[in-house]
mmCIF file of C-alpha atoms in Angstrom:
data_model
loop_
_atom_site.group_PDB
_atom_site.id
_atom_site.type_symbol
_atom_site.label_atom_id
_atom_site.label_comp_id
_atom_site.label_asym_id
_atom_site.label_seq_id
_atom_site.Cartn_x
_atom_site.Cartn_y
_atom_site.Cartn_z
ATOM 1 C CA MET A 1 48.134 148.355 18.220
ATOM 2 C CA LYS A 2 51.034 145.979 17.609
ATOM 3 C CA ASN A 3 53.567 145.516 20.400
ATOM 4 C CA PHE A 4 57.096 146.019 19.095
ATOM 5 C CA LYS A 5 60.060 144.603 20.959
ATOM 6 C CA MET A 6 62.612 147.150 22.023
ATOM 7 C CA PRO A 7 66.269 146.331 21.208
ATOM 8 C CA ASN A 8 68.260 144.775 24.019
ATOM 9 C CA THR A 9 69.329 147.648 26.287
ATOM 10 C CA GLY A 10 72.634 145.969 27.121
ATOM 11 C CA PHE A 11 73.537 145.887 23.418
ATOM 12 C CA ILE A 12 72.635 149.571 23.040
ATOM 13 C CA GLU A 13 74.772 150.494 26.050
ATOM 14 C CA LYS A 14 77.738 148.615 24.571
ATOM 15 C CA LEU A 15 77.330 150.529 21.306
ATOM 16 C CA LYS A 16 77.351 153.807 23.227
ATOM 17 C CA GLU A 17 80.667 152.855 24.822
ATOM 18 C CA LEU A 18 82.386 152.375 21.465
ATOM 19 C CA ASP A 19 84.581 155.136 20.089
ATOM 20 C CA THR A 20 84.089 156.399 16.532
ATOM 21 C CA ASP A 21 86.941 154.323 15.094
ATOM 22 C CA SER A 22 85.617 151.086 16.582
ATOM 23 C CA LEU A 23 82.147 151.825 15.267
ATOM 24 C CA LEU A 24 83.318 152.782 11.762
ATOM 25 C CA TYR A 25 86.060 150.225 11.209
ATOM 26 C CA ARG A 26 84.979 147.217 13.291
ATOM 27 C CA VAL A 27 81.247 147.161 13.987
ATOM 28 C CA MET A 28 79.939 148.625 10.712
ATOM 29 C CA PRO A 29 82.117 146.508 8.356
ATOM 30 C CA LEU A 30 81.160 143.363 10.284
ATOM 31 C CA PHE A 31 77.474 144.297 10.058
ATOM 32 C CA ILE A 32 77.727 145.032 6.314
ATOM 33 C CA MET A 33 79.656 141.813 5.584
ATOM 34 C CA GLU A 34 77.061 139.746 7.456
ATOM 35 C CA ILE A 35 74.367 141.272 5.238
ATOM 36 C CA MET A 36 76.415 140.739 2.049
ATOM 37 C CA GLU A 37 77.105 137.120 3.027
ATOM 38 C CA LYS A 38 73.361 136.481 3.020
ATOM 39 C CA TYR A 39 72.788 138.617 -0.094
ATOM 40 C CA PHE A 40 75.353 136.556 -2.032
ATOM 41 C CA ARG A 41 74.168 133.276 -0.433
ATOM 42 C CA LEU A 42 77.811 132.515 0.236
ATOM 43 C CA THR A 43 78.918 128.905 0.601
ATOM 44 C CA ILE A 44 82.335 127.788 1.815
ATOM 45 C CA GLU A 45 84.318 124.688 0.887
ATOM 46 C CA GLY A 46 87.629 123.511 2.308
ATOM 47 C CA GLU A 47 87.382 125.171 5.731
ATOM 48 C CA GLU A 48 89.727 122.474 7.037
ATOM 49 C CA ASN A 49 92.501 124.067 4.933
ATOM 50 C CA ILE A 50 92.318 127.385 6.820
ATOM 51 C CA PRO A 51 95.121 127.495 9.429
ATOM 52 C CA HIS A 52 93.814 128.627 12.822
ATOM 53 C CA ALA A 53 97.238 129.873 13.854
ATOM 54 C CA GLY A 54 100.607 130.681 12.346
ATOM 55 C CA ARG A 55 101.718 132.336 9.145
ATOM 56 C CA ALA A 56 100.041 131.658 5.806
ATOM 57 C CA ILE A 57 99.508 133.261 2.400
ATOM 58 C CA PHE A 58 96.037 133.081 0.868
ATOM 59 C CA THR A 59 96.285 133.512 -2.921
ATOM 60 C CA PRO A 60 92.817 134.041 -4.448
ATOM 61 C CA ASN A 61 91.783 134.798 -7.994
ATOM 62 C CA HIS A 62 90.956 138.508 -8.283
ATOM 63 C CA SER A 63 87.568 139.350 -9.773
ATOM 64 C CA GLY A 64 84.900 142.021 -9.746
ATOM 65 C CA TYR A 65 86.345 145.540 -9.927
ATOM 66 C CA SER A 66 84.901 146.672 -6.564
ATOM 67 C CA GLY A 67 87.213 144.725 -4.258
ATOM 68 C CA PHE A 68 84.294 142.894 -2.638
ATOM 69 C CA ASP A 69 86.285 139.684 -3.117
ATOM 70 C CA ALA A 70 88.978 140.935 -0.730
ATOM 71 C CA MET A 71 86.441 142.056 1.880
ATOM 72 C CA MET A 72 84.395 138.849 1.745
ATOM 73 C CA LEU A 73 87.497 136.672 1.934
ATOM 74 C CA LEU A 74 88.913 138.653 4.859
ATOM 75 C CA HIS A 75 85.564 138.352 6.658
ATOM 76 C CA THR A 76 85.349 134.597 5.996
ATOM 77 C CA ILE A 77 88.859 133.891 7.289
ATOM 78 C CA GLN A 78 88.260 136.046 10.353
ATOM 79 C CA GLN A 79 85.085 134.098 11.146
ATOM 80 C CA HIS A 80 87.010 130.821 11.097
ATOM 81 C CA THR A 81 90.228 131.901 12.842
ATOM 82 C CA GLN A 82 89.173 134.854 15.025
ATOM 83 C CA GLN A 83 92.083 136.803 13.530
ATOM 84 C CA ALA A 84 91.992 139.197 10.613
ATOM 85 C CA PRO A 85 94.606 138.674 7.887
ATOM 86 C CA LYS A 86 96.143 141.716 6.241
ATOM 87 C CA VAL A 87 95.175 142.325 2.609
ATOM 88 C CA LEU A 88 97.984 143.441 0.291
ATOM 89 C CA THR A 89 96.539 146.323 -1.707
ATOM 90 C CA HIS A 90 97.450 148.548 -4.672
ATOM 91 C CA HIS A 91 99.708 151.485 -3.770
ATOM 92 C CA LEU A 92 97.154 154.017 -5.103
ATOM 93 C CA TRP A 93 95.205 153.554 -1.872
ATOM 94 C CA PHE A 94 98.177 154.914 0.061
ATOM 95 C CA LEU A 95 98.973 158.066 -1.900
ATOM 96 C CA THR A 96 96.923 160.315 0.413
ATOM 97 C CA LYS A 97 95.870 160.196 4.066
ATOM 98 C CA THR A 98 92.225 160.414 2.982
ATOM 99 C CA THR A 99 92.386 156.861 1.614
ATOM 100 C CA SER A 100 95.384 155.376 3.435
ATOM 101 C CA ILE A 101 94.078 155.889 6.990
ATOM 102 C CA PRO A 102 90.741 154.084 6.463
ATOM 103 C CA ALA A 103 92.479 151.418 4.353
ATOM 104 C CA ASN A 104 94.922 150.638 7.165
ATOM 105 C CA LYS A 105 92.175 150.553 9.772
ATOM 106 C CA LEU A 106 90.183 148.097 7.656
ATOM 107 C CA GLY A 107 93.168 145.737 7.441
ATOM 108 C CA PHE A 108 94.692 146.766 4.103
ATOM 109 C CA ILE A 109 98.420 147.339 3.683
ATOM 110 C CA GLU A 110 100.430 148.432 0.661
ATOM 111 C CA ALA A 111 101.399 145.495 -1.548
ATOM 112 C CA THR A 112 105.159 145.385 -1.076
ATOM 113 C CA LYS A 113 107.449 142.464 -0.364
ATOM 114 C CA GLN A 114 108.675 144.172 2.793
ATOM 115 C CA ASN A 115 105.155 144.571 4.200
ATOM 116 C CA ALA A 116 104.266 140.965 3.398
ATOM 117 C CA LEU A 117 107.389 139.566 5.072
ATOM 118 C CA LYS A 118 106.900 141.819 8.102
ATOM 119 C CA GLU A 119 103.422 140.385 8.724
ATOM 120 C CA LEU A 120 104.408 136.776 8.057
ATOM 121 C CA LYS A 121 107.446 136.924 10.335
ATOM 122 C CA LYS A 122 105.074 137.966 13.121
ATOM 123 C CA ASN A 123 103.229 134.684 12.473
ATOM 124 C CA ARG A 124 100.309 136.503 10.897
ATOM 125 C CA GLN A 125 98.334 135.636 7.781
ATOM 126 C CA ILE A 126 98.039 137.686 4.601
ATOM 127 C CA ILE A 127 95.824 137.795 1.518
ATOM 128 C CA LEU A 128 97.786 138.342 -1.693
ATOM 129 C CA PHE A 129 96.302 138.482 -5.201
ATOM 130 C CA PRO A 130 98.947 137.068 -7.602
ATOM 131 C CA GLU A 131 97.236 138.653 -10.634
ATOM 132 C CA GLY A 132 97.279 142.142 -9.129
ATOM 133 C CA GLU A 133 94.827 144.698 -10.499
ATOM 134 C CA TYR A 134 94.967 143.035 -13.924
ATOM 135 C CA GLY A 135 92.770 140.339 -12.409
ATOM 136 C CA ASN A 136 89.839 142.329 -11.061
ATOM 137 C CA PHE A 137 90.041 145.095 -13.691
ATOM 138 C CA LYS A 138 89.898 142.725 -16.665
ATOM 139 C CA PRO A 139 86.776 143.034 -18.871
ATOM 140 C CA SER A 140 83.944 140.685 -17.968
ATOM 141 C CA PHE A 141 84.152 138.810 -21.280
ATOM 142 C CA ASP A 142 87.417 137.411 -19.849
ATOM 143 C CA ALA A 143 85.666 136.365 -16.628
ATOM 144 C CA TYR A 144 87.436 133.611 -14.682
ATOM 145 C CA SER A 145 90.387 133.619 -17.065
ATOM 146 C CA LEU A 146 93.329 133.946 -14.703
ATOM 147 C CA GLN A 147 95.819 136.608 -15.724
ATOM 148 C CA GLU A 148 99.556 136.093 -15.411
ATOM 149 C CA PHE A 149 100.680 135.382 -11.848
ATOM 150 C CA LYS A 150 103.460 137.623 -10.607
ATOM 151 C CA ARG A 151 106.371 135.708 -9.115
ATOM 152 C CA GLY A 152 106.682 137.768 -5.935
ATOM 153 C CA PHE A 153 104.357 135.614 -3.847
ATOM 154 C CA ILE A 154 106.559 132.568 -4.465
ATOM 155 C CA ARG A 155 109.652 134.379 -3.202
ATOM 156 C CA ILE A 156 107.718 135.705 -0.200
ATOM 157 C CA ALA A 157 106.478 132.215 0.706
ATOM 158 C CA ILE A 158 109.991 130.773 0.497
ATOM 159 C CA GLU A 159 111.687 133.549 2.469
ATOM 160 C CA ALA A 160 109.022 133.512 5.197
ATOM 161 C CA ASN A 161 108.688 129.706 5.196
ATOM 162 C CA ALA A 162 104.928 130.176 4.879
ATOM 163 C CA PRO A 163 102.408 127.828 3.241
ATOM 164 C CA ILE A 164 100.464 129.049 0.215
ATOM 165 C CA ILE A 165 96.726 128.407 0.347
ATOM 166 C CA PRO A 166 95.289 128.726 -3.189
ATOM 167 C CA THR A 167 91.788 130.146 -2.898
ATOM 168 C CA ILE A 168 88.993 130.165 -5.459
ATOM 169 C CA ILE A 169 86.233 132.786 -5.469
ATOM 170 C CA ILE A 170 83.211 132.144 -7.680
ATOM 171 C CA GLY A 171 80.498 134.795 -8.106
ATOM 172 C CA ALA A 172 82.414 138.064 -7.843
ATOM 173 C CA GLU A 173 82.778 138.275 -11.634
ATOM 174 C CA GLU A 174 78.984 138.434 -12.040
ATOM 175 C CA THR A 175 78.465 140.782 -9.079
ATOM 176 C CA HIS A 176 80.170 143.741 -10.741
ATOM 177 C CA ILE A 177 80.369 143.825 -14.533
ATOM 178 C CA ASN A 178 83.390 145.502 -16.097
ATOM 179 C CA LEU A 179 83.113 146.682 -19.705
ATOM 180 C CA LYS A 180 86.748 147.449 -20.356
ATOM 181 C CA GLN A 181 90.195 147.766 -18.844
ATOM 182 C CA LEU A 182 91.546 151.297 -19.219
ATOM 183 C CA LYS A 183 95.337 151.408 -19.471
ATOM 184 C CA LEU A 184 96.643 154.788 -18.330
ATOM 185 C CA THR A 185 100.297 153.851 -18.326
ATOM 186 C CA LYS A 186 101.368 157.058 -20.068
ATOM 187 C CA TYR A 187 100.225 158.988 -16.978
ATOM 188 C CA LEU A 188 101.497 156.584 -14.331
ATOM 189 C CA ARG A 189 103.505 153.405 -14.784
ATOM 190 C CA GLY A 190 101.364 150.284 -14.542
ATOM 191 C CA LEU A 191 98.125 152.222 -13.963
ATOM 192 C CA VAL A 192 94.986 150.411 -15.113
ATOM 193 C CA LEU A 193 91.387 151.242 -14.210
ATOM 194 C CA PRO A 194 88.010 149.577 -14.828
ATOM 195 C CA LEU A 195 85.089 150.869 -16.886
ATOM 196 C CA PRO A 196 82.185 149.470 -14.833
ATOM 197 C CA LEU A 197 78.652 148.756 -15.989
ATOM 198 C CA ASN A 198 77.034 148.659 -12.544
ATOM 199 C CA ILE A 199 77.822 150.100 -9.121
ATOM 200 C CA ILE A 200 75.109 148.342 -7.114
ATOM 201 C CA PRO A 201 76.232 144.713 -6.668
ATOM 202 C CA LEU A 202 74.162 142.130 -8.527
ATOM 203 C CA PRO A 203 72.901 139.166 -6.430
ATOM 204 C CA ALA A 204 75.200 136.485 -7.820
ATOM 205 C CA LYS A 205 75.683 133.333 -5.764
ATOM 206 C CA TRP A 206 79.153 133.236 -4.221
ATOM 207 C CA LYS A 207 81.353 130.318 -3.326
ATOM 208 C CA ILE A 208 84.790 130.447 -1.694
ATOM 209 C CA ILE A 209 86.985 127.348 -1.887
ATOM 210 C CA PHE A 210 90.158 126.906 0.160
ATOM 211 C CA LEU A 211 92.462 124.394 -1.516
ATOM 212 C CA PRO A 212 95.052 122.347 0.431
ATOM 213 C CA PRO A 213 98.135 124.290 1.589
ATOM 214 C CA ILE A 214 101.240 124.169 -0.581
ATOM 215 C CA HIS A 215 104.563 123.946 1.280
ATOM 216 C CA LEU A 216 107.326 124.896 -1.135
ATOM 217 C CA PRO A 217 110.512 122.796 -0.721
ATOM 218 C CA TYR A 218 112.922 125.518 -1.862
ATOM 219 C CA LYS A 219 115.604 127.409 0.063
ATOM 220 C CA ALA A 220 115.982 131.193 0.200
ATOM 221 C CA ASN A 221 119.061 131.119 -2.064
ATOM 222 C CA GLU A 222 116.908 129.606 -4.841
ATOM 223 C CA CYS A 223 114.757 132.756 -5.007
ATOM 224 C CA SER A 224 117.238 134.214 -7.490
ATOM 225 C CA ASN A 225 116.351 131.447 -9.963
ATOM 226 C CA SER A 226 113.784 133.366 -12.022
ATOM 227 C CA GLU A 227 112.913 130.369 -14.175
ATOM 228 C CA LEU A 228 112.113 128.233 -11.117
ATOM 229 C CA MET A 229 110.070 131.030 -9.533
ATOM 230 C CA ASN A 230 108.101 131.574 -12.739
ATOM 231 C CA GLU A 231 107.437 127.857 -13.285
ATOM 232 C CA THR A 232 106.222 127.453 -9.705
ATOM 233 C CA ALA A 233 103.901 130.462 -9.967
ATOM 234 C CA GLN A 234 102.447 129.247 -13.257
ATOM 235 C CA ASP A 235 101.980 125.702 -11.899
ATOM 236 C CA ILE A 236 99.833 127.134 -9.101
ATOM 237 C CA ARG A 237 97.973 129.314 -11.597
ATOM 238 C CA GLU A 238 97.247 126.308 -13.830
ATOM 239 C CA MET A 239 96.027 124.248 -10.872
ATOM 240 C CA MET A 240 93.687 127.063 -9.797
ATOM 241 C CA GLN A 241 92.416 127.563 -13.365
ATOM 242 C CA ILE A 242 91.522 123.866 -13.638
ATOM 243 C CA ARG A 243 89.557 124.055 -10.386
ATOM 244 C CA ILE A 244 87.786 127.238 -11.509
ATOM 245 C CA GLN A 245 86.691 125.563 -14.753
ATOM 246 C CA LYS A 246 85.413 122.574 -12.797
ATOM 247 C CA GLU A 247 83.361 124.831 -10.518
ATOM 248 C CA LEU A 248 81.898 126.750 -13.461
ATOM 249 C CA LYS A 249 80.961 123.513 -15.215
ATOM 250 C CA ASN A 250 79.155 122.221 -12.123
ATOM 251 C CA ARG A 251 77.452 125.516 -11.276
ATOM 252 C CA LYS A 252 73.696 125.213 -11.769
ATOM 253 C CA SER A 253 72.841 128.919 -11.831
ATOM 254 C CA ILE A 254 74.462 132.314 -11.420
ATOM 255 C CA TYR A 255 71.757 134.431 -9.803
ATOM 256 C CA PHE A 256 68.854 132.135 -8.922
#
């Protein structure tokens, strides 16, 4: 009969000491993300652009309706900095305690300017998707086509004196396929939802690229200049779109 090794007893004892919250919101997510990292064969580029301390705004493209992009990015940053950035998230997650409590414990906060500035002024880092839900809920035939960037992240960066770190995520678009974007604005202002093809994530190869930090030279009183804010946001969008196209051109395969 085969001899099977028993798990390390010290590890088991440590697990027993954990309370339910620690197990559900710290240990289990870490375990799942480690598995998903291998499943997606994740590669990282530009680690040197991740600040190990101090305030910063990571601005990734938003793709794949499931929100895996947010979780994988949060996990990647935490691995490199030993601190977990807060993820600015759609307000629908915070309408009831059933969703808001677990969201908060996993590191998600409602996407408001006030919440972003509060975190940054504590010298913390945040993840902010400039496209909003229009990015990850777009139909897959528009994959990797960046939607309009909202100007709010530019104002936040200026007011908090925080660098912007443009971040590219390749692979999430092919992990979850979205057939259509459902606009339900007549029921709730700005409400859009996906019409997904698959729930189980497909094994697309992922790559996360951290581009060099952008330090905006503007003063807080210039935030009222809508034209300047819009031009700056669209310049960053264009720069990210060019890099995305370059990555797609050089990608050898999607799944294998």
